[in-house]
Amino acid sequence: MRRILPGILMVAALVVGISPARADVTVVATVPDLAAIVREIGGSSVRVVSLAAPTQDPHFVDAKPNLALKLAKADLLVYVGLDLEVGWLPTLIVGSRNASIQAGAKGNLDCSKFVELLDVPAQKIERSMGDIHPGGNPHYLHDPRRALAVAAGIAARLQEIDPVNATAYASGLESFRGKLGARIAGWAKRMEPWKGTRIVTYHKSFVYVENWLGLQTVEHVEPKPGIPPNPRHVLDVIQAAKTSGAKVLLQETYYPAQTSMTIAEKSGLRVVAVSAGADSEGGQSYGDRVEAMVNALESALKGGGA
């Protein structure tokens, strides 16, 4: 009977004109935060995968053939831009041989164009300055206010590519805005007492968090973006943390822990290691990912463990 029942249901569905639910648009996101946002907006109308895992540094993803195969099937590619993925994404796009996602095509969406950018260099960039992004700092997805702007841009492009489901995408965007907007207000209220607090960060990847929550970075563990710290610089960071009264050292989980722990031990900082993105494959929403970051920061600033 168990073997017969699915067949009966399929026949019945065909008779009454009902087809099984299926995604209409295949979306490939470069990072898990973008995948989580797409999933919330698109719902059952989209099938979405992320090329990078939340545990990976998005600057350095191996351009493996299986990732090009994912892009080969994509109707829409969404990416952070500002050269964050410059070391691996262009190779994969070419390797996919998918005309729909090539630069300039409707299926190629650079999400950086939807946000107000920080750290846009005013001077000529030289290699000696480290891994500087000429178009601005690409780590804007740590700021949920900017994620709202990104979500609106993604919804508009989905409506353009798949007009049949335009109403569903508009509804998904409104739901995302409502839920995240309420949480942003709550996070801001909780973090209000910590405005002006001095912090240390490993990489220059939290400028948007500083801008959002009013924190102040006094030093970075990396002497220049992308350059590992040497012993002399580690001593400078320890000194800067002590003299400034900094409270925490904030970093993504994919950066080495040992140097940060040494600095913390010598300076009294509390190390806060946060995920680089939502575990979208595991069902974590973008809002839950930001909630985890705020919880860890708040706990450390109150003197608890991160």
PDB file of C-alpha atoms in Angstrom:
ATOM      1  CA  MET A   1       0.000   0.000   0.000  1.00  0.00           C
ATOM      2  CA  ARG A   2       2.867   2.370   0.873  1.00  0.00           C
ATOM      3  CA  ARG A   3       4.334   1.853  -2.599  1.00  0.00           C
ATOM      4  CA  ILE A   4       0.997   2.360  -4.342  1.00  0.00           C
ATOM      5  CA  LEU A   5      -0.081   5.530  -2.500  1.00  0.00           C
ATOM      6  CA  PRO A   6       2.465   7.992  -3.978  1.00  0.00           C
ATOM      7  CA  GLY A   7       1.565   6.848  -7.469  1.00  0.00           C
ATOM      8  CA  ILE A   8      -2.128   7.349  -6.781  1.00  0.00           C
ATOM      9  CA  LEU A   9      -1.451  10.845  -5.458  1.00  0.00           C
ATOM     10  CA  MET A  10       0.630  11.745  -8.533  1.00  0.00           C
ATOM     11  CA  VAL A  11      -2.101  10.579 -10.898  1.00  0.00           C
ATOM     12  CA  ALA A  12      -4.685  12.479  -8.900  1.00  0.00           C
ATOM     13  CA  ALA A  13      -2.588  15.610  -9.080  1.00  0.00           C
ATOM     14  CA  LEU A  14      -2.266  15.339 -12.855  1.00  0.00           C
ATOM     15  CA  VAL A  15      -6.018  14.792 -13.222  1.00  0.00           C
ATOM     16  CA  VAL A  16      -6.894  17.959 -11.296  1.00  0.00           C
ATOM     17  CA  GLY A  17      -4.034  19.964 -12.799  1.00  0.00           C
ATOM     18  CA  ILE A  18      -1.925  20.229  -9.637  1.00  0.00           C
ATOM     19  CA  SER A  19       1.848  20.022 -10.087  1.00  0.00           C
ATOM     20  CA  PRO A  20       4.311  19.444  -7.244  1.00  0.00           C
ATOM     21  CA  ALA A  21       5.763  22.648  -5.748  1.00  0.00           C
ATOM     22  CA  ARG A  22       9.057  23.588  -7.354  1.00  0.00           C
ATOM     23  CA  ALA A  23      11.469  26.496  -7.404  1.00  0.00           C
ATOM     24  CA  ASP A  24      11.228  28.717 -10.461  1.00  0.00           C
ATOM     25  CA  VAL A  25      14.568  30.515 -10.137  1.00  0.00           C
ATOM     26  CA  THR A  26      17.990  29.100  -9.280  1.00  0.00           C
ATOM     27  CA  VAL A  27      20.123  31.600  -7.371  1.00  0.00           C
ATOM     28  CA  VAL A  28      23.801  31.257  -6.504  1.00  0.00           C
ATOM     29  CA  ALA A  29      25.140  33.572  -3.784  1.00  0.00           C
ATOM     30  CA  THR A  30      28.839  33.991  -3.119  1.00  0.00           C
ATOM     31  CA  VAL A  31      28.459  34.258   0.664  1.00  0.00           C
ATOM     32  CA  PRO A  32      25.976  32.687   3.103  1.00  0.00           C
ATOM     33  CA  ASP A  33      24.490  35.995   4.314  1.00  0.00           C
ATOM     34  CA  LEU A  34      23.316  36.761   0.778  1.00  0.00           C
ATOM     35  CA  ALA A  35      21.972  33.212   0.416  1.00  0.00           C
ATOM     36  CA  ALA A  36      19.982  33.615   3.651  1.00  0.00           C
ATOM     37  CA  ILE A  37      18.500  36.928   2.472  1.00  0.00           C
ATOM     38  CA  VAL A  38      17.540  35.453  -0.917  1.00  0.00           C
ATOM     39  CA  ARG A  39      15.893  32.463   0.785  1.00  0.00           C
ATOM     40  CA  GLU A  40      13.764  34.713   3.003  1.00  0.00           C
ATOM     41  CA  ILE A  41      12.624  36.871   0.087  1.00  0.00           C
ATOM     42  CA  GLY A  42      12.158  34.142  -2.489  1.00  0.00           C
ATOM     43  CA  GLY A  43      10.675  31.382  -0.352  1.00  0.00           C
ATOM     44  CA  SER A  44       9.571  28.378  -2.386  1.00  0.00           C
ATOM     45  CA  SER A  45       9.988  30.299  -5.665  1.00  0.00           C
ATOM     46  CA  VAL A  46      13.789  30.104  -5.464  1.00  0.00           C
ATOM     47  CA  ARG A  47      16.442  27.462  -5.051  1.00  0.00           C
ATOM     48  CA  VAL A  48      19.572  29.069  -3.546  1.00  0.00           C
ATOM     49  CA  VAL A  49      23.074  27.891  -2.697  1.00  0.00           C
ATOM     50  CA  SER A  50      26.129  29.685  -1.320  1.00  0.00           C
ATOM     51  CA  LEU A  51      29.586  29.183  -2.806  1.00  0.00           C
ATOM     52  CA  ALA A  52      31.384  30.056   0.457  1.00  0.00           C
ATOM     53  CA  ALA A  53      30.668  28.510   3.854  1.00  0.00           C
ATOM     54  CA  PRO A  54      30.196  30.698   6.957  1.00  0.00           C
ATOM     55  CA  THR A  55      33.462  29.281   8.281  1.00  0.00           C
ATOM     56  CA  GLN A  56      35.425  30.397   5.212  1.00  0.00           C
ATOM     57  CA  ASP A  57      37.246  33.668   4.585  1.00  0.00           C
ATOM     58  CA  PRO A  58      35.367  35.028   1.538  1.00  0.00           C
ATOM     59  CA  HIS A  59      38.575  36.652   0.297  1.00  0.00           C
ATOM     60  CA  PHE A  60      40.021  33.187  -0.318  1.00  0.00           C
ATOM     61  CA  VAL A  61      37.682  30.521  -1.704  1.00  0.00           C
ATOM     62  CA  ASP A  62      39.089  27.714  -3.842  1.00  0.00           C
ATOM     63  CA  ALA A  63      37.722  28.050  -7.379  1.00  0.00           C
ATOM     64  CA  LYS A  64      36.884  24.348  -7.636  1.00  0.00           C
ATOM     65  CA  PRO A  65      35.079  22.857 -10.668  1.00  0.00           C
ATOM     66  CA  ASN A  66      32.029  21.908  -8.594  1.00  0.00           C
ATOM     67  CA  LEU A  67      31.439  25.598  -7.858  1.00  0.00           C
ATOM     68  CA  ALA A  68      31.558  26.394 -11.585  1.00  0.00           C
ATOM     69  CA  LEU A  69      28.955  23.657 -12.114  1.00  0.00           C
ATOM     70  CA  LYS A  70      26.658  25.370  -9.609  1.00  0.00           C
ATOM     71  CA  LEU A  71      27.049  28.631 -11.514  1.00  0.00           C
ATOM     72  CA  ALA A  72      26.345  26.860 -14.798  1.00  0.00           C
ATOM     73  CA  LYS A  73      22.773  26.204 -13.600  1.00  0.00           C
ATOM     74  CA  ALA A  74      22.148  29.664 -12.118  1.00  0.00           C
ATOM     75  CA  ASP A  75      19.518  32.113 -13.312  1.00  0.00           C
ATOM     76  CA  LEU A  76      20.892  34.732 -10.935  1.00  0.00           C
ATOM     77  CA  LEU A  77      24.283  35.292  -9.305  1.00  0.00           C
ATOM     78  CA  VAL A  78      24.353  37.646  -6.296  1.00  0.00           C
ATOM     79  CA  TYR A  79      27.685  38.749  -4.892  1.00  0.00           C
ATOM     80  CA  VAL A  80      29.195  41.235  -2.420  1.00  0.00           C
ATOM     81  CA  GLY A  81      31.384  43.058  -4.951  1.00  0.00           C
ATOM     82  CA  LEU A  82      34.063  45.681  -4.209  1.00  0.00           C
ATOM     83  CA  ASP A  83      36.657  43.047  -5.172  1.00  0.00           C
ATOM     84  CA  LEU A  84      35.901  40.864  -2.120  1.00  0.00           C
ATOM     85  CA  GLU A  85      35.594  37.839  -4.431  1.00  0.00           C
ATOM     86  CA  VAL A  86      38.074  39.058  -7.062  1.00  0.00           C
ATOM     87  CA  GLY A  87      40.538  36.236  -6.342  1.00  0.00           C
ATOM     88  CA  TRP A  88      38.134  33.440  -7.321  1.00  0.00           C
ATOM     89  CA  LEU A  89      34.752  34.512  -8.681  1.00  0.00           C
ATOM     90  CA  PRO A  90      35.768  35.816 -12.147  1.00  0.00           C
ATOM     91  CA  THR A  91      37.420  32.453 -12.918  1.00  0.00           C
ATOM     92  CA  LEU A  92      34.288  30.574 -11.893  1.00  0.00           C
ATOM     93  CA  ILE A  93      31.976  32.823 -13.921  1.00  0.00           C
ATOM     94  CA  VAL A  94      34.019  32.236 -17.061  1.00  0.00           C
ATOM     95  CA  GLY A  95      34.266  28.514 -16.306  1.00  0.00           C
ATOM     96  CA  SER A  96      30.495  28.219 -15.903  1.00  0.00           C
ATOM     97  CA  ARG A  97      29.918  29.136 -19.572  1.00  0.00           C
ATOM     98  CA  ASN A  98      26.572  30.539 -18.443  1.00  0.00           C
ATOM     99  CA  ALA A  99      25.678  33.607 -20.515  1.00  0.00           C
ATOM    100  CA  SER A 100      22.908  34.553 -18.069  1.00  0.00           C
ATOM    101  CA  ILE A 101      25.319  35.500 -15.262  1.00  0.00           C
ATOM    102  CA  GLN A 102      28.137  37.161 -17.169  1.00  0.00           C
ATOM    103  CA  ALA A 103      28.970  40.821 -16.373  1.00  0.00           C
ATOM    104  CA  GLY A 104      26.251  43.099 -17.697  1.00  0.00           C
ATOM    105  CA  ALA A 105      23.647  40.336 -17.933  1.00  0.00           C
ATOM    106  CA  LYS A 106      20.370  40.472 -15.998  1.00  0.00           C
ATOM    107  CA  GLY A 107      21.471  37.494 -13.920  1.00  0.00           C
ATOM    108  CA  ASN A 108      24.599  39.222 -12.593  1.00  0.00           C
ATOM    109  CA  LEU A 109      23.879  41.276  -9.455  1.00  0.00           C
ATOM    110  CA  ASP A 110      26.565  43.242  -7.592  1.00  0.00           C
ATOM    111  CA  CYS A 111      24.904  44.006  -4.238  1.00  0.00           C
ATOM    112  CA  SER A 112      27.424  46.694  -3.247  1.00  0.00           C
ATOM    113  CA  LYS A 113      25.642  49.184  -5.485  1.00  0.00           C
ATOM    114  CA  PHE A 114      22.663  49.233  -3.089  1.00  0.00           C
ATOM    115  CA  VAL A 115      24.515  50.372   0.052  1.00  0.00           C
ATOM    116  CA  GLU A 116      26.192  53.496   1.364  1.00  0.00           C
ATOM    117  CA  LEU A 117      29.853  52.532   1.472  1.00  0.00           C
ATOM    118  CA  LEU A 118      32.532  53.290   4.044  1.00  0.00           C
ATOM    119  CA  ASP A 119      36.327  53.329   3.761  1.00  0.00           C
ATOM    120  CA  VAL A 120      36.319  54.477   0.151  1.00  0.00           C
ATOM    121  CA  PRO A 121      39.969  55.473  -0.450  1.00  0.00           C
ATOM    122  CA  ALA A 122      40.509  59.086  -1.405  1.00  0.00           C
ATOM    123  CA  GLN A 123      44.116  58.531  -2.406  1.00  0.00           C
ATOM    124  CA  LYS A 124      45.888  56.365  -4.984  1.00  0.00           C
ATOM    125  CA  ILE A 125      46.088  52.728  -3.838  1.00  0.00           C
ATOM    126  CA  GLU A 126      49.488  51.040  -3.695  1.00  0.00           C
ATOM    127  CA  ARG A 127      50.284  47.392  -2.879  1.00  0.00           C
ATOM    128  CA  SER A 128      52.437  48.490   0.065  1.00  0.00           C
ATOM    129  CA  MET A 129      49.224  49.641   1.804  1.00  0.00           C
ATOM    130  CA  GLY A 130      48.030  46.027   2.138  1.00  0.00           C
ATOM    131  CA  ASP A 131      44.847  44.490   0.768  1.00  0.00           C
ATOM    132  CA  ILE A 132      42.926  47.718   0.250  1.00  0.00           C
ATOM    133  CA  HIS A 133      39.626  47.579  -1.659  1.00  0.00           C
ATOM    134  CA  PRO A 134      39.606  50.520  -4.105  1.00  0.00           C
ATOM    135  CA  GLY A 135      35.800  50.740  -4.231  1.00  0.00           C
ATOM    136  CA  GLY A 136      35.261  50.762  -0.466  1.00  0.00           C
ATOM    137  CA  ASN A 137      35.068  48.355   2.460  1.00  0.00           C
ATOM    138  CA  PRO A 138      33.184  45.190   1.360  1.00  0.00           C
ATOM    139  CA  HIS A 139      32.076  43.939   4.803  1.00  0.00           C
ATOM    140  CA  TYR A 140      28.745  45.785   4.793  1.00  0.00           C
ATOM    141  CA  LEU A 141      26.652  42.689   5.518  1.00  0.00           C
ATOM    142  CA  HIS A 142      27.656  42.905   9.203  1.00  0.00           C
ATOM    143  CA  ASP A 143      25.303  45.924   9.354  1.00  0.00           C
ATOM    144  CA  PRO A 144      21.608  44.888   9.196  1.00  0.00           C
ATOM    145  CA  ARG A 145      20.539  48.358   8.056  1.00  0.00           C
ATOM    146  CA  ARG A 146      22.553  47.867   4.912  1.00  0.00           C
ATOM    147  CA  ALA A 147      21.189  44.332   4.574  1.00  0.00           C
ATOM    148  CA  LEU A 148      17.725  45.896   4.240  1.00  0.00           C
ATOM    149  CA  ALA A 149      18.936  47.904   1.247  1.00  0.00           C
ATOM    150  CA  VAL A 150      20.510  44.798  -0.261  1.00  0.00           C
ATOM    151  CA  ALA A 151      17.267  42.855   0.214  1.00  0.00           C
ATOM    152  CA  ALA A 152      15.308  45.490  -1.697  1.00  0.00           C
ATOM    153  CA  GLY A 153      17.775  45.295  -4.582  1.00  0.00           C
ATOM    154  CA  ILE A 154      17.599  41.495  -4.691  1.00  0.00           C
ATOM    155  CA  ALA A 155      13.780  41.503  -4.612  1.00  0.00           C
ATOM    156  CA  ALA A 156      13.668  43.954  -7.522  1.00  0.00           C
ATOM    157  CA  ARG A 157      15.979  41.771  -9.607  1.00  0.00           C
ATOM    158  CA  LEU A 158      14.000  38.610  -8.809  1.00  0.00           C
ATOM    159  CA  GLN A 159      10.827  40.373  -9.953  1.00  0.00           C
ATOM    160  CA  GLU A 160      12.575  41.333 -13.186  1.00  0.00           C
ATOM    161  CA  ILE A 161      13.807  37.807 -13.865  1.00  0.00           C
ATOM    162  CA  ASP A 162      10.646  36.032 -12.718  1.00  0.00           C
ATOM    163  CA  PRO A 163       7.661  38.408 -13.148  1.00  0.00           C
ATOM    164  CA  VAL A 164       5.169  35.589 -12.640  1.00  0.00           C
ATOM    165  CA  ASN A 165       6.137  35.488  -8.952  1.00  0.00           C
ATOM    166  CA  ALA A 166       6.601  39.258  -8.545  1.00  0.00           C
ATOM    167  CA  THR A 167       3.878  39.505  -5.904  1.00  0.00           C
ATOM    168  CA  ALA A 168       5.463  36.726  -3.856  1.00  0.00           C
ATOM    169  CA  TYR A 169       8.854  38.488  -3.937  1.00  0.00           C
ATOM    170  CA  ALA A 170       7.240  41.769  -2.836  1.00  0.00           C
ATOM    171  CA  SER A 171       5.553  39.932   0.022  1.00  0.00           C
ATOM    172  CA  GLY A 172       8.821  38.233   0.978  1.00  0.00           C
ATOM    173  CA  LEU A 173      10.602  41.578   1.055  1.00  0.00           C
ATOM    174  CA  GLU A 174       7.937  43.152   3.245  1.00  0.00           C
ATOM    175  CA  SER A 175       8.134  40.236   5.674  1.00  0.00           C
ATOM    176  CA  PHE A 176      11.936  40.480   5.778  1.00  0.00           C
ATOM    177  CA  ARG A 177      11.763  44.243   6.377  1.00  0.00           C
ATOM    178  CA  GLY A 178       9.211  43.873   9.131  1.00  0.00           C
ATOM    179  CA  LYS A 179      11.027  41.181  11.054  1.00  0.00           C
ATOM    180  CA  LEU A 180      14.536  42.598  10.665  1.00  0.00           C
ATOM    181  CA  GLY A 181      13.425  46.193  11.250  1.00  0.00           C
ATOM    182  CA  ALA A 182      11.948  45.262  14.634  1.00  0.00           C
ATOM    183  CA  ARG A 183      15.100  43.421  15.625  1.00  0.00           C
ATOM    184  CA  ILE A 184      17.342  46.325  14.554  1.00  0.00           C
ATOM    185  CA  ALA A 185      15.476  48.616  16.935  1.00  0.00           C
ATOM    186  CA  GLY A 186      15.903  46.094  19.756  1.00  0.00           C
ATOM    187  CA  TRP A 187      19.601  45.620  19.103  1.00  0.00           C
ATOM    188  CA  ALA A 188      20.197  49.375  19.030  1.00  0.00           C
ATOM    189  CA  LYS A 189      18.444  49.778  22.402  1.00  0.00           C
ATOM    190  CA  ARG A 190      20.455  46.979  23.988  1.00  0.00           C
ATOM    191  CA  MET A 191      23.767  48.329  22.720  1.00  0.00           C
ATOM    192  CA  GLU A 192      23.018  51.999  23.523  1.00  0.00           C
ATOM    193  CA  PRO A 193      24.971  51.893  26.849  1.00  0.00           C
ATOM    194  CA  TRP A 194      28.091  50.821  24.940  1.00  0.00           C
ATOM    195  CA  LYS A 195      28.244  53.699  22.472  1.00  0.00           C
ATOM    196  CA  GLY A 196      31.743  55.107  22.310  1.00  0.00           C
ATOM    197  CA  THR A 197      33.290  51.919  23.694  1.00  0.00           C
ATOM    198  CA  ARG A 198      36.779  51.309  22.347  1.00  0.00           C
ATOM    199  CA  ILE A 199      37.523  47.982  20.718  1.00  0.00           C
ATOM    200  CA  VAL A 200      40.283  46.195  18.788  1.00  0.00           C
ATOM    201  CA  THR A 201      39.487  44.204  15.644  1.00  0.00           C
ATOM    202  CA  TYR A 202      41.595  41.597  13.871  1.00  0.00           C
ATOM    203  CA  HIS A 203      40.874  42.659  10.281  1.00  0.00           C
ATOM    204  CA  LYS A 204      39.303  45.910   9.115  1.00  0.00           C
ATOM    205  CA  SER A 205      35.991  44.112   8.663  1.00  0.00           C
ATOM    206  CA  PHE A 206      33.790  45.748  11.310  1.00  0.00           C
ATOM    207  CA  VAL A 207      33.730  49.381  10.182  1.00  0.00           C
ATOM    208  CA  TYR A 208      30.011  49.057   9.431  1.00  0.00           C
ATOM    209  CA  VAL A 209      29.363  47.628  12.917  1.00  0.00           C
ATOM    210  CA  GLU A 210      31.263  50.560  14.401  1.00  0.00           C
ATOM    211  CA  ASN A 211      29.166  52.947  12.317  1.00  0.00           C
ATOM    212  CA  TRP A 212      25.942  51.194  13.335  1.00  0.00           C
ATOM    213  CA  LEU A 213      26.544  50.718  17.081  1.00  0.00           C
ATOM    214  CA  GLY A 214      28.811  53.691  17.752  1.00  0.00           C
ATOM    215  CA  LEU A 215      31.874  51.644  18.718  1.00  0.00           C
ATOM    216  CA  GLN A 216      35.401  52.979  18.227  1.00  0.00           C
ATOM    217  CA  THR A 217      38.281  50.855  16.944  1.00  0.00           C
ATOM    218  CA  VAL A 218      41.652  51.877  18.349  1.00  0.00           C
ATOM    219  CA  GLU A 219      43.837  49.266  16.637  1.00  0.00           C
ATOM    220  CA  HIS A 220      43.816  46.244  14.330  1.00  0.00           C
ATOM    221  CA  VAL A 221      45.708  42.990  14.906  1.00  0.00           C
ATOM    222  CA  GLU A 222      46.726  43.068  11.258  1.00  0.00           C
ATOM    223  CA  PRO A 223      49.202  45.949  10.791  1.00  0.00           C
ATOM    224  CA  LYS A 224      47.743  46.435   7.300  1.00  0.00           C
ATOM    225  CA  PRO A 225      44.711  44.713   5.742  1.00  0.00           C
ATOM    226  CA  GLY A 226      45.627  41.143   4.818  1.00  0.00           C
ATOM    227  CA  ILE A 227      49.117  41.338   6.376  1.00  0.00           C
ATOM    228  CA  PRO A 228      49.737  38.949   9.328  1.00  0.00           C
ATOM    229  CA  PRO A 229      50.958  40.598  12.546  1.00  0.00           C
ATOM    230  CA  ASN A 230      54.631  40.468  13.531  1.00  0.00           C
ATOM    231  CA  PRO A 231      55.849  40.498  17.173  1.00  0.00           C
ATOM    232  CA  ARG A 232      56.549  44.242  17.094  1.00  0.00           C
ATOM    233  CA  HIS A 233      53.006  45.013  15.990  1.00  0.00           C
ATOM    234  CA  VAL A 234      51.514  42.637  18.567  1.00  0.00           C
ATOM    235  CA  LEU A 235      53.275  44.659  21.284  1.00  0.00           C
ATOM    236  CA  ASP A 236      51.872  47.865  19.751  1.00  0.00           C
ATOM    237  CA  VAL A 237      48.343  46.419  19.841  1.00  0.00           C
ATOM    238  CA  ILE A 238      48.730  45.400  23.492  1.00  0.00           C
ATOM    239  CA  GLN A 239      49.940  48.893  24.380  1.00  0.00           C
ATOM    240  CA  ALA A 240      47.140  50.579  22.421  1.00  0.00           C
ATOM    241  CA  ALA A 241      44.532  48.401  24.119  1.00  0.00           C
ATOM    242  CA  LYS A 242      45.891  49.208  27.581  1.00  0.00           C
ATOM    243  CA  THR A 243      46.198  52.974  27.106  1.00  0.00           C
ATOM    244  CA  SER A 244      42.822  53.348  25.381  1.00  0.00           C
ATOM    245  CA  GLY A 245      40.860  51.218  27.818  1.00  0.00           C
ATOM    246  CA  ALA A 246      39.547  49.006  25.002  1.00  0.00           C
ATOM    247  CA  LYS A 247      37.168  46.271  26.126  1.00  0.00           C
ATOM    248  CA  VAL A 248      37.024  43.579  23.451  1.00  0.00           C
ATOM    249  CA  LEU A 249      38.933  42.149  20.494  1.00  0.00           C
ATOM    250  CA  LEU A 250      36.425  41.402  17.723  1.00  0.00           C
ATOM    251  CA  GLN A 251      37.219  39.015  14.886  1.00  0.00           C
ATOM    252  CA  GLU A 252      35.696  36.443  12.534  1.00  0.00           C
ATOM    253  CA  THR A 253      36.089  32.795  13.532  1.00  0.00           C
ATOM    254  CA  TYR A 254      38.282  32.007  10.516  1.00  0.00           C
ATOM    255  CA  TYR A 255      41.140  34.208  11.757  1.00  0.00           C
ATOM    256  CA  PRO A 256      43.819  32.590  13.978  1.00  0.00           C
ATOM    257  CA  ALA A 257      42.911  32.517  17.650  1.00  0.00           C
ATOM    258  CA  GLN A 258      46.369  32.184  19.190  1.00  0.00           C
ATOM    259  CA  THR A 259      47.625  35.728  18.517  1.00  0.00           C
ATOM    260  CA  SER A 260      44.344  37.236  19.710  1.00  0.00           C
ATOM    261  CA  MET A 261      44.420  35.179  22.913  1.00  0.00           C
ATOM    262  CA  THR A 262      47.990  36.327  23.597  1.00  0.00           C
ATOM    263  CA  ILE A 263      46.977  39.966  23.125  1.00  0.00           C
ATOM    264  CA  ALA A 264      43.938  39.438  25.353  1.00  0.00           C
ATOM    265  CA  GLU A 265      46.006  37.827  28.094  1.00  0.00           C
ATOM    266  CA  LYS A 266      48.465  40.738  28.158  1.00  0.00           C
ATOM    267  CA  SER A 267      45.944  43.571  27.807  1.00  0.00           C
ATOM    268  CA  GLY A 268      42.753  42.430  29.519  1.00  0.00           C
ATOM    269  CA  LEU A 269      40.705  42.406  26.308  1.00  0.00           C
ATOM    270  CA  ARG A 270      37.948  39.827  25.863  1.00  0.00           C
ATOM    271  CA  VAL A 271      38.077  38.009  22.533  1.00  0.00           C
ATOM    272  CA  VAL A 272      34.773  37.902  20.620  1.00  0.00           C
ATOM    273  CA  ALA A 273      34.903  35.558  17.629  1.00  0.00           C
ATOM    274  CA  VAL A 274      31.813  35.728  15.417  1.00  0.00           C
ATOM    275  CA  SER A 275      30.704  33.910  12.302  1.00  0.00           C
ATOM    276  CA  ALA A 276      31.333  35.567   8.965  1.00  0.00           C
ATOM    277  CA  GLY A 277      27.828  34.737   7.831  1.00  0.00           C
ATOM    278  CA  ALA A 278      24.579  32.895   8.452  1.00  0.00           C
ATOM    279  CA  ASP A 279      24.522  29.115   8.394  1.00  0.00           C
ATOM    280  CA  SER A 280      21.966  29.317   5.611  1.00  0.00           C
ATOM    281  CA  GLU A 281      22.329  25.647   4.641  1.00  0.00           C
ATOM    282  CA  GLY A 282      21.488  24.748   8.238  1.00  0.00           C
ATOM    283  CA  GLY A 283      18.404  26.981   8.224  1.00  0.00           C
ATOM    284  CA  GLN A 284      19.811  29.946  10.162  1.00  0.00           C
ATOM    285  CA  SER A 285      18.282  33.252   9.097  1.00  0.00           C
ATOM    286  CA  TYR A 286      20.280  36.420   8.518  1.00  0.00           C
ATOM    287  CA  GLY A 287      18.582  38.008  11.547  1.00  0.00           C
ATOM    288  CA  ASP A 288      19.527  35.099  13.788  1.00  0.00           C
ATOM    289  CA  ARG A 289      23.138  35.431  12.639  1.00  0.00           C
ATOM    290  CA  VAL A 290      23.231  39.138  13.583  1.00  0.00           C
ATOM    291  CA  GLU A 291      21.482  38.298  16.867  1.00  0.00           C
ATOM    292  CA  ALA A 292      24.334  35.892  17.695  1.00  0.00           C
ATOM    293  CA  MET A 293      26.898  38.624  16.944  1.00  0.00           C
ATOM    294  CA  VAL A 294      25.126  41.204  19.127  1.00  0.00           C
ATOM    295  CA  ASN A 295      24.666  38.659  21.938  1.00  0.00           C
ATOM    296  CA  ALA A 296      28.385  37.825  21.911  1.00  0.00           C
ATOM    297  CA  LEU A 297      29.403  41.491  21.889  1.00  0.00           C
ATOM    298  CA  GLU A 298      26.982  42.455  24.643  1.00  0.00           C
ATOM    299  CA  SER A 299      28.006  39.532  26.832  1.00  0.00           C
ATOM    300  CA  ALA A 300      31.702  40.371  26.495  1.00  0.00           C
ATOM    301  CA  LEU A 301      31.139  44.073  27.188  1.00  0.00           C
ATOM    302  CA  LYS A 302      29.219  43.173  30.342  1.00  0.00           C
ATOM    303  CA  GLY A 303      32.187  41.113  31.446  1.00  0.00           C
ATOM    304  CA  GLY A 304      30.863  37.686  30.587  1.00  0.00           C
ATOM    305  CA  GLY A 305      32.240  35.105  28.190  1.00  0.00           C
ATOM    306  CA  ALA A 306      31.801  35.572  24.455  1.00  0.00           C
TER     307      ALA A 306
END
